[in-house]
Structure formats: C-alpha cells, structure tokens
Amino acid sequence: MNRSRIALFLLVLFILSGVYIWFQSNKSQETNIESAAVIIETPVFNSDSAYAHIAKQVSFGPRNPNSPAQIRCKDWIVEKLKGYGWQVKIQEFTSFRYDGYKMKGYNIMAQFQPQIQKRILLGAHWDARSIADKDSVDKNKPIDAANDGGSGVGVMLEIARLLSETTKKPTVGVDLIFFDLEDHGEPHDFTGNPSTTSWALGSQHWATNIIPENYRPYYGILLDMVGARGAKFPHEGSSMQYAPGIVRSIWATAADLGYGNMFIDEDAFGISDDHTAVNEVGKIQMIDIIDIRPVNGGFDFGSFHHTHQDNLSTIDKSTLKAVGQTLLQVLYRE
C-alpha cells in the first residue's frame, strides 16, 4: 500500500472514530437527560381534598390575630395533624404590629418520621391580613385570605394526610411549619418609613427560637399564595440569592411533571417573606414558591391581593394540583 493510500485510510479511520465518539457521547447525554426526568411513583395529590382544607379555614372567618377565628383555626390545624399521626408542637409568642398593636401568635410545627436524620421542611403562613388595604371598600376589615394564607395550609395538610396513609413512604423525614402573624405589615398607602421587619413576625420568632432544639433540615420550601387561578411561579429573587440550586431543581421537577406553564423559567424581584428570617437568622436554606405574575414588563401579586376578592372564588384546583404533586415528587426524589 503506498503512502497516499495509507494516509487516506488513516484519515477515514480518524473521521469514523470521531463520529463514533460523538454518537456515544450524544447518546450518553440523552440517557442522562432521560434519567433525570424519570418520574418517581408517589401518592396522587388530591386537589379536591386540598380545596376542602382551604374552605374549612375560610369558614372560621378571617384568621387575624386575637380573634376567635384565629383560635378555632389553630385548634383545627393541630387536630388534623395529630389525627394524621404527626408529632405536633405549638410555639406561642407575642409580637407587635407596625402601629404598636399587641398580637398573640402561634407557630405550629409538625414532624413525620422524626427518627430519620435527613429532613425536608415545608412551610406556609396560616394567618389572614387584618385589613383590605388594596380594596376600594371595607378597607379596614380583615380578609378571607383563601389564597394568601389558606392555600399553602391546604396543600400542606393534604400532603400530611397522604404521607400518613400511603404504604410507600419517602426516604426523608418531612416537617411542616405553619407560621402565624406573617401578613400584618404597613398598609399599601402607608406614608411613613416602612420597617423591613414588620412582616413575617412568626417566622422571625421561630428563626430566633427554633423548635425542635438543634433542628437542621436539609433545606426548606415556603408556600405563599399557591392556589389562585392563573398563578405563575417565577424564580423569586431572594430564593435565587439564598439557594439557586434548590430553586432550579424544584422548577425542573415541575417541568418534568408538565407544570412548566406555572413554574416559569423567569427571574422575579426578591421579597421579604417567611423564608427571609429562616435563611438569614436561622441559617437554614429555604426557597419561596410564590405567585408573582408577569405584567407589563414587571411583576405583581394579582388584582385580588390584600382585597376582599381573596376568597374561595380565586382558588383553582389545577393550581393546587400542580404545586402539591410537584412537592410530592421533590420529597420522593430525595
């Protein structure tokens, strides 16, 4: 064989080898992508049941501080959790509203499979705002807070029920924290200098006095306004600062389940919410799933936010389903 033929043979061999390597590499990448999207068998989230939990909260009346409805709802949440076999602790505390009004609060902590060391924390606030400051009527009356308060609780109680009843348990321990006194900061038309700490008072207290003692979950997920029709959950800005990897993982899980139309791949502004103190004071990574809707190049919380329109008519079972099923998949993938 002459030199030209040898050279041609080697060139063809080199090209074929390159094609083979590229094919195998591409096949390997496709396999990795497919395996990342494997759906784990989990309990089926029941949005009807979650909706019923929200309706029950609303039936007590607005759960604003120092009201009979606050006590009735607190007792009901505790009763439900204990009935599902969860270990429950109540953290009582006193705090002051921006105007000096003294408020009694109750954080509720529940644990499932407490013997497991690796734990995931789910959180939501359960109180209702004392005023409808964004409304045009009855601005000084408390709101139903079906979405902003009730929805996160409804989703978590349904997860509590499912985990207690299913035979196939997650390999991680699961904890639920129900924060009180989240929604009592300055009104929308406040003319003074708003405080950075007038909101999320229950989580501030818990982060400073964490129960159980020495509690260190793997990470936490906060649910805030997770039940409304047309909800959009972008990457909340503070969550991307505190734990961007956790945000991306949860949003990828939602996309795997077909909920990418709600868990949108967009970055929104950061807000001060219950996850703020948990991250900054409690030193626990916690991200926020919150309905922040793209509007005219920006974002807002929806026309019903902090109005009397935040009632049961805003709740959409398909939104509850998307959030609840995504959370179950997250828990079972850990």
PDB file of N, CA and C in Angstrom, residues 68-128:
ATOM      1  N   PRO A  68     -61.452  35.203  67.652  1.00  0.00           N
ATOM      2  CA  PRO A  68     -61.918  33.831  67.880  1.00  0.00           C
ATOM      3  C   PRO A  68     -61.595  32.904  66.709  1.00  0.00           C
ATOM      4  N   ALA A  69     -61.636  33.435  65.479  1.00  0.00           N
ATOM      5  CA  ALA A  69     -61.333  32.610  64.306  1.00  0.00           C
ATOM      6  C   ALA A  69     -59.891  32.118  64.334  1.00  0.00           C
ATOM      7  N   GLN A  70     -58.990  32.937  64.847  1.00  0.00           N
ATOM      8  CA  GLN A  70     -57.588  32.519  64.956  1.00  0.00           C
ATOM      9  C   GLN A  70     -57.469  31.277  65.839  1.00  0.00           C
ATOM     10  N   ILE A  71     -58.137  31.295  66.970  1.00  0.00           N
ATOM     11  CA  ILE A  71     -58.055  30.167  67.907  1.00  0.00           C
ATOM     12  C   ILE A  71     -58.732  28.931  67.330  1.00  0.00           C
ATOM     13  N   ARG A  72     -59.887  29.113  66.716  1.00  0.00           N
ATOM     14  CA  ARG A  72     -60.596  27.962  66.136  1.00  0.00           C
ATOM     15  C   ARG A  72     -59.766  27.311  65.029  1.00  0.00           C
ATOM     16  N   CYS A  73     -59.155  28.127  64.198  1.00  0.00           N
ATOM     17  CA  CYS A  73     -58.365  27.571  63.097  1.00  0.00           C
ATOM     18  C   CYS A  73     -57.106  26.894  63.620  1.00  0.00           C
ATOM     19  N   LYS A  74     -56.471  27.509  64.591  1.00  0.00           N
ATOM     20  CA  LYS A  74     -55.273  26.901  65.191  1.00  0.00           C
ATOM     21  C   LYS A  74     -55.592  25.529  65.761  1.00  0.00           C
ATOM     22  N   ASP A  75     -56.667  25.447  66.512  1.00  0.00           N
ATOM     23  CA  ASP A  75     -57.053  24.167  67.120  1.00  0.00           C
ATOM     24  C   ASP A  75     -57.384  23.128  66.047  1.00  0.00           C
ATOM     25  N   TRP A  76     -58.024  23.560  64.971  1.00  0.00           N
ATOM     26  CA  TRP A  76     -58.379  22.640  63.888  1.00  0.00           C
ATOM     27  C   TRP A  76     -57.139  22.108  63.175  1.00  0.00           C
ATOM     28  N   ILE A  77     -56.172  22.968  62.865  1.00  0.00           N
ATOM     29  CA  ILE A  77     -54.936  22.521  62.213  1.00  0.00           C
ATOM     30  C   ILE A  77     -54.223  21.495  63.082  1.00  0.00           C
ATOM     31  N   VAL A  78     -54.114  21.780  64.366  1.00  0.00           N
ATOM     32  CA  VAL A  78     -53.443  20.858  65.285  1.00  0.00           C
ATOM     33  C   VAL A  78     -54.184  19.524  65.342  1.00  0.00           C
ATOM     34  N   GLU A  79     -55.505  19.589  65.417  1.00  0.00           N
ATOM     35  CA  GLU A  79     -56.312  18.361  65.464  1.00  0.00           C
ATOM     36  C   GLU A  79     -56.122  17.521  64.205  1.00  0.00           C
ATOM     37  N   LYS A  80     -56.114  18.174  63.037  1.00  0.00           N
ATOM     38  CA  LYS A  80     -55.925  17.443  61.784  1.00  0.00           C
ATOM     39  C   LYS A  80     -54.561  16.760  61.753  1.00  0.00           C
ATOM     40  N   LEU A  81     -53.530  17.476  62.111  1.00  0.00           N
ATOM     41  CA  LEU A  81     -52.176  16.922  62.076  1.00  0.00           C
ATOM     42  C   LEU A  81     -52.034  15.739  63.026  1.00  0.00           C
ATOM     43  N   LYS A  82     -52.538  15.882  64.231  1.00  0.00           N
ATOM     44  CA  LYS A  82     -52.469  14.781  65.192  1.00  0.00           C
ATOM     45  C   LYS A  82     -53.296  13.592  64.710  1.00  0.00           C
ATOM     46  N   GLY A  83     -54.425  13.870  64.082  1.00  0.00           N
ATOM     47  CA  GLY A  83     -55.246  12.796  63.537  1.00  0.00           C
ATOM     48  C   GLY A  83     -54.548  12.025  62.430  1.00  0.00           C
ATOM     49  N   TYR A  84     -53.628  12.688  61.734  1.00  0.00           N
ATOM     50  CA  TYR A  84     -52.836  12.034  60.689  1.00  0.00           C
ATOM     51  C   TYR A  84     -51.588  11.355  61.252  1.00  0.00           C
ATOM     52  N   GLY A  85     -51.409  11.428  62.565  1.00  0.00           N
ATOM     53  CA  GLY A  85     -50.287  10.735  63.194  1.00  0.00           C
ATOM     54  C   GLY A  85     -48.990  11.520  63.233  1.00  0.00           C
ATOM     55  N   TRP A  86     -49.047  12.816  62.990  1.00  0.00           N
ATOM     56  CA  TRP A  86     -47.845  13.646  63.038  1.00  0.00           C
ATOM     57  C   TRP A  86     -47.595  14.118  64.468  1.00  0.00           C
ATOM     58  N   GLN A  87     -46.324  14.305  64.804  1.00  0.00           N
ATOM     59  CA  GLN A  87     -45.953  14.864  66.103  1.00  0.00           C
ATOM     60  C   GLN A  87     -46.026  16.384  66.013  1.00  0.00           C
ATOM     61  N   VAL A  88     -46.740  17.004  66.932  1.00  0.00           N
ATOM     62  CA  VAL A  88     -47.048  18.430  66.822  1.00  0.00           C
ATOM     63  C   VAL A  88     -46.552  19.194  68.043  1.00  0.00           C
ATOM     64  N   LYS A  89     -45.957  20.352  67.791  1.00  0.00           N
ATOM     65  CA  LYS A  89     -45.570  21.291  68.840  1.00  0.00           C
ATOM     66  C   LYS A  89     -46.147  22.659  68.492  1.00  0.00           C
ATOM     67  N   ILE A  90     -46.620  23.379  69.508  1.00  0.00           N
ATOM     68  CA  ILE A  90     -47.130  24.739  69.322  1.00  0.00           C
ATOM     69  C   ILE A  90     -46.172  25.712  69.997  1.00  0.00           C
ATOM     70  N   GLN A  91     -45.778  26.730  69.274  1.00  0.00           N
ATOM     71  CA  GLN A  91     -44.886  27.762  69.799  1.00  0.00           C
ATOM     72  C   GLN A  91     -45.690  29.055  69.961  1.00  0.00           C
ATOM     73  N   GLU A  92     -46.030  29.384  71.191  1.00  0.00           N
ATOM     74  CA  GLU A  92     -46.776  30.613  71.456  1.00  0.00           C
ATOM     75  C   GLU A  92     -45.804  31.778  71.606  1.00  0.00           C
ATOM     76  N   PHE A  93     -46.209  32.938  71.119  1.00  0.00           N
ATOM     77  CA  PHE A  93     -45.352  34.118  71.237  1.00  0.00           C
ATOM     78  C   PHE A  93     -46.211  35.371  71.151  1.00  0.00           C
ATOM     79  N   THR A  94     -45.618  36.474  71.532  1.00  0.00           N
ATOM     80  CA  THR A  94     -46.271  37.778  71.448  1.00  0.00           C
ATOM     81  C   THR A  94     -45.427  38.690  70.581  1.00  0.00           C
ATOM     82  N   SER A  95     -46.080  39.453  69.730  1.00  0.00           N
ATOM     83  CA  SER A  95     -45.359  40.395  68.880  1.00  0.00           C
ATOM     84  C   SER A  95     -46.198  41.658  68.729  1.00  0.00           C
ATOM     85  N   PHE A  96     -45.606  42.666  68.108  1.00  0.00           N
ATOM     86  CA  PHE A  96     -46.279  43.954  67.970  1.00  0.00           C
ATOM     87  C   PHE A  96     -46.364  44.357  66.505  1.00  0.00           C
ATOM     88  N   ARG A  97     -47.541  44.814  66.119  1.00  0.00           N
ATOM     89  CA  ARG A  97     -47.753  45.285  64.761  1.00  0.00           C
ATOM     90  C   ARG A  97     -47.002  46.605  64.551  1.00  0.00           C
ATOM     91  N   TYR A  98     -46.893  47.046  63.314  1.00  0.00           N
ATOM     92  CA  TYR A  98     -46.172  48.278  62.978  1.00  0.00           C
ATOM     93  C   TYR A  98     -46.686  49.493  63.758  1.00  0.00           C
ATOM     94  N   ASP A  99     -47.988  49.466  64.168  1.00  0.00           N
ATOM     95  CA  ASP A  99     -48.585  50.593  64.885  1.00  0.00           C
ATOM     96  C   ASP A  99     -48.604  50.389  66.390  1.00  0.00           C
ATOM     97  N   GLY A 100     -47.915  49.344  66.879  1.00  0.00           N
ATOM     98  CA  GLY A 100     -47.823  49.094  68.310  1.00  0.00           C
ATOM     99  C   GLY A 100     -48.873  48.157  68.862  1.00  0.00           C
ATOM    100  N   TYR A 101     -49.801  47.714  68.049  1.00  0.00           N
ATOM    101  CA  TYR A 101     -50.852  46.800  68.499  1.00  0.00           C
ATOM    102  C   TYR A 101     -50.242  45.458  68.892  1.00  0.00           C
ATOM    103  N   LYS A 102     -50.581  44.984  70.097  1.00  0.00           N
ATOM    104  CA  LYS A 102     -50.018  43.743  70.631  1.00  0.00           C
ATOM    105  C   LYS A 102     -50.792  42.543  70.092  1.00  0.00           C
ATOM    106  N   MET A 103     -50.058  41.559  69.582  1.00  0.00           N
ATOM    107  CA  MET A 103     -50.683  40.390  68.953  1.00  0.00           C
ATOM    108  C   MET A 103     -50.146  39.095  69.560  1.00  0.00           C
ATOM    109  N   LYS A 104     -51.046  38.152  69.768  1.00  0.00           N
ATOM    110  CA  LYS A 104     -50.669  36.816  70.216  1.00  0.00           C
ATOM    111  C   LYS A 104     -50.560  35.918  68.982  1.00  0.00           C
ATOM    112  N   GLY A 105     -49.443  35.187  68.892  1.00  0.00           N
ATOM    113  CA  GLY A 105     -49.227  34.329  67.736  1.00  0.00           C
ATOM    114  C   GLY A 105     -48.961  32.891  68.131  1.00  0.00           C
ATOM    115  N   TYR A 106     -49.186  31.990  67.180  1.00  0.00           N
ATOM    116  CA  TYR A 106     -48.991  30.561  67.400  1.00  0.00           C
ATOM    117  C   TYR A 106     -48.343  29.947  66.156  1.00  0.00           C
ATOM    118  N   ASN A 107     -47.086  29.596  66.267  1.00  0.00           N
ATOM    119  CA  ASN A 107     -46.444  28.799  65.220  1.00  0.00           C
ATOM    120  C   ASN A 107     -46.713  27.327  65.504  1.00  0.00           C
ATOM    121  N   ILE A 108     -47.012  26.573  64.474  1.00  0.00           N
ATOM    122  CA  ILE A 108     -47.330  25.148  64.632  1.00  0.00           C
ATOM    123  C   ILE A 108     -46.296  24.333  63.863  1.00  0.00           C
ATOM    124  N   MET A 109     -45.599  23.444  64.569  1.00  0.00           N
ATOM    125  CA  MET A 109     -44.563  22.600  63.958  1.00  0.00           C
ATOM    126  C   MET A 109     -45.019  21.146  64.015  1.00  0.00           C
ATOM    127  N   ALA A 110     -44.951  20.454  62.885  1.00  0.00           N
ATOM    128  CA  ALA A 110     -45.355  19.043  62.831  1.00  0.00           C
ATOM    129  C   ALA A 110     -44.266  18.230  62.161  1.00  0.00           C
ATOM    130  N   GLN A 111     -44.030  17.008  62.675  1.00  0.00           N
ATOM    131  CA  GLN A 111     -42.971  16.152  62.139  1.00  0.00           C
ATOM    132  C   GLN A 111     -43.518  14.769  61.793  1.00  0.00           C
ATOM    133  N   PHE A 112     -42.999  14.238  60.672  1.00  0.00           N
ATOM    134  CA  PHE A 112     -43.359  12.907  60.191  1.00  0.00           C
ATOM    135  C   PHE A 112     -42.082  12.092  60.071  1.00  0.00           C
ATOM    136  N   GLN A 113     -42.105  10.874  60.597  1.00  0.00           N
ATOM    137  CA  GLN A 113     -40.911  10.019  60.641  1.00  0.00           C
ATOM    138  C   GLN A 113     -39.740  10.770  61.302  1.00  0.00           C
ATOM    139  N   PRO A 114     -39.927  11.197  62.559  1.00  0.00           N
ATOM    140  CA  PRO A 114     -38.915  12.033  63.221  1.00  0.00           C
ATOM    141  C   PRO A 114     -37.588  11.327  63.459  1.00  0.00           C
ATOM    142  N   GLN A 115     -37.561  10.008  63.321  1.00  0.00           N
ATOM    143  CA  GLN A 115     -36.315   9.270  63.537  1.00  0.00           C
ATOM    144  C   GLN A 115     -35.341   9.409  62.374  1.00  0.00           C
ATOM    145  N   ILE A 116     -35.805   9.856  61.216  1.00  0.00           N
ATOM    146  CA  ILE A 116     -34.942   9.983  60.038  1.00  0.00           C
ATOM    147  C   ILE A 116     -34.119  11.259  60.145  1.00  0.00           C
ATOM    148  N   GLN A 117     -32.824  11.149  59.893  1.00  0.00           N
ATOM    149  CA  GLN A 117     -31.931  12.290  60.071  1.00  0.00           C
ATOM    150  C   GLN A 117     -32.084  13.334  58.962  1.00  0.00           C
ATOM    151  N   LYS A 118     -32.124  12.902  57.701  1.00  0.00           N
ATOM    152  CA  LYS A 118     -32.255  13.846  56.591  1.00  0.00           C
ATOM    153  C   LYS A 118     -33.709  14.296  56.492  1.00  0.00           C
ATOM    154  N   ARG A 119     -33.924  15.628  56.586  1.00  0.00           N
ATOM    155  CA  ARG A 119     -35.281  16.138  56.678  1.00  0.00           C
ATOM    156  C   ARG A 119     -35.506  17.297  55.705  1.00  0.00           C
ATOM    157  N   ILE A 120     -36.726  17.378  55.187  1.00  0.00           N
ATOM    158  CA  ILE A 120     -37.141  18.477  54.329  1.00  0.00           C
ATOM    159  C   ILE A 120     -38.251  19.236  55.051  1.00  0.00           C
ATOM    160  N   LEU A 121     -38.157  20.554  55.062  1.00  0.00           N
ATOM    161  CA  LEU A 121     -39.128  21.406  55.754  1.00  0.00           C
ATOM    162  C   LEU A 121     -40.033  22.099  54.737  1.00  0.00           C
ATOM    163  N   LEU A 122     -41.335  21.955  54.919  1.00  0.00           N
ATOM    164  CA  LEU A 122     -42.315  22.707  54.141  1.00  0.00           C
ATOM    165  C   LEU A 122     -42.966  23.737  55.055  1.00  0.00           C
ATOM    166  N   GLY A 123     -43.163  24.946  54.551  1.00  0.00           N
ATOM    167  CA  GLY A 123     -43.722  25.995  55.390  1.00  0.00           C
ATOM    168  C   GLY A 123     -44.762  26.834  54.673  1.00  0.00           C
ATOM    169  N   ALA A 124     -45.642  27.451  55.467  1.00  0.00           N
ATOM    170  CA  ALA A 124     -46.634  28.396  54.944  1.00  0.00           C
ATOM    171  C   ALA A 124     -47.146  29.207  56.125  1.00  0.00           C
ATOM    172  N   HIS A 125     -47.705  30.380  55.854  1.00  0.00           N
ATOM    173  CA  HIS A 125     -48.349  31.120  56.946  1.00  0.00           C
ATOM    174  C   HIS A 125     -49.842  30.827  56.932  1.00  0.00           C
ATOM    175  N   TRP A 126     -50.451  30.870  58.121  1.00  0.00           N
ATOM    176  CA  TRP A 126     -51.856  30.491  58.224  1.00  0.00           C
ATOM    177  C   TRP A 126     -52.753  31.640  58.681  1.00  0.00           C
ATOM    178  N   ASP A 127     -52.184  32.802  58.942  1.00  0.00           N
ATOM    179  CA  ASP A 127     -52.975  33.945  59.384  1.00  0.00           C
ATOM    180  C   ASP A 127     -53.601  34.680  58.197  1.00  0.00           C
ATOM    181  N   ALA A 128     -54.569  35.538  58.489  1.00  0.00           N
ATOM    182  CA  ALA A 128     -55.225  36.369  57.473  1.00  0.00           C
ATOM    183  C   ALA A 128     -54.936  37.843  57.766  1.00  0.00           C
TER     184      ALA A 128
END
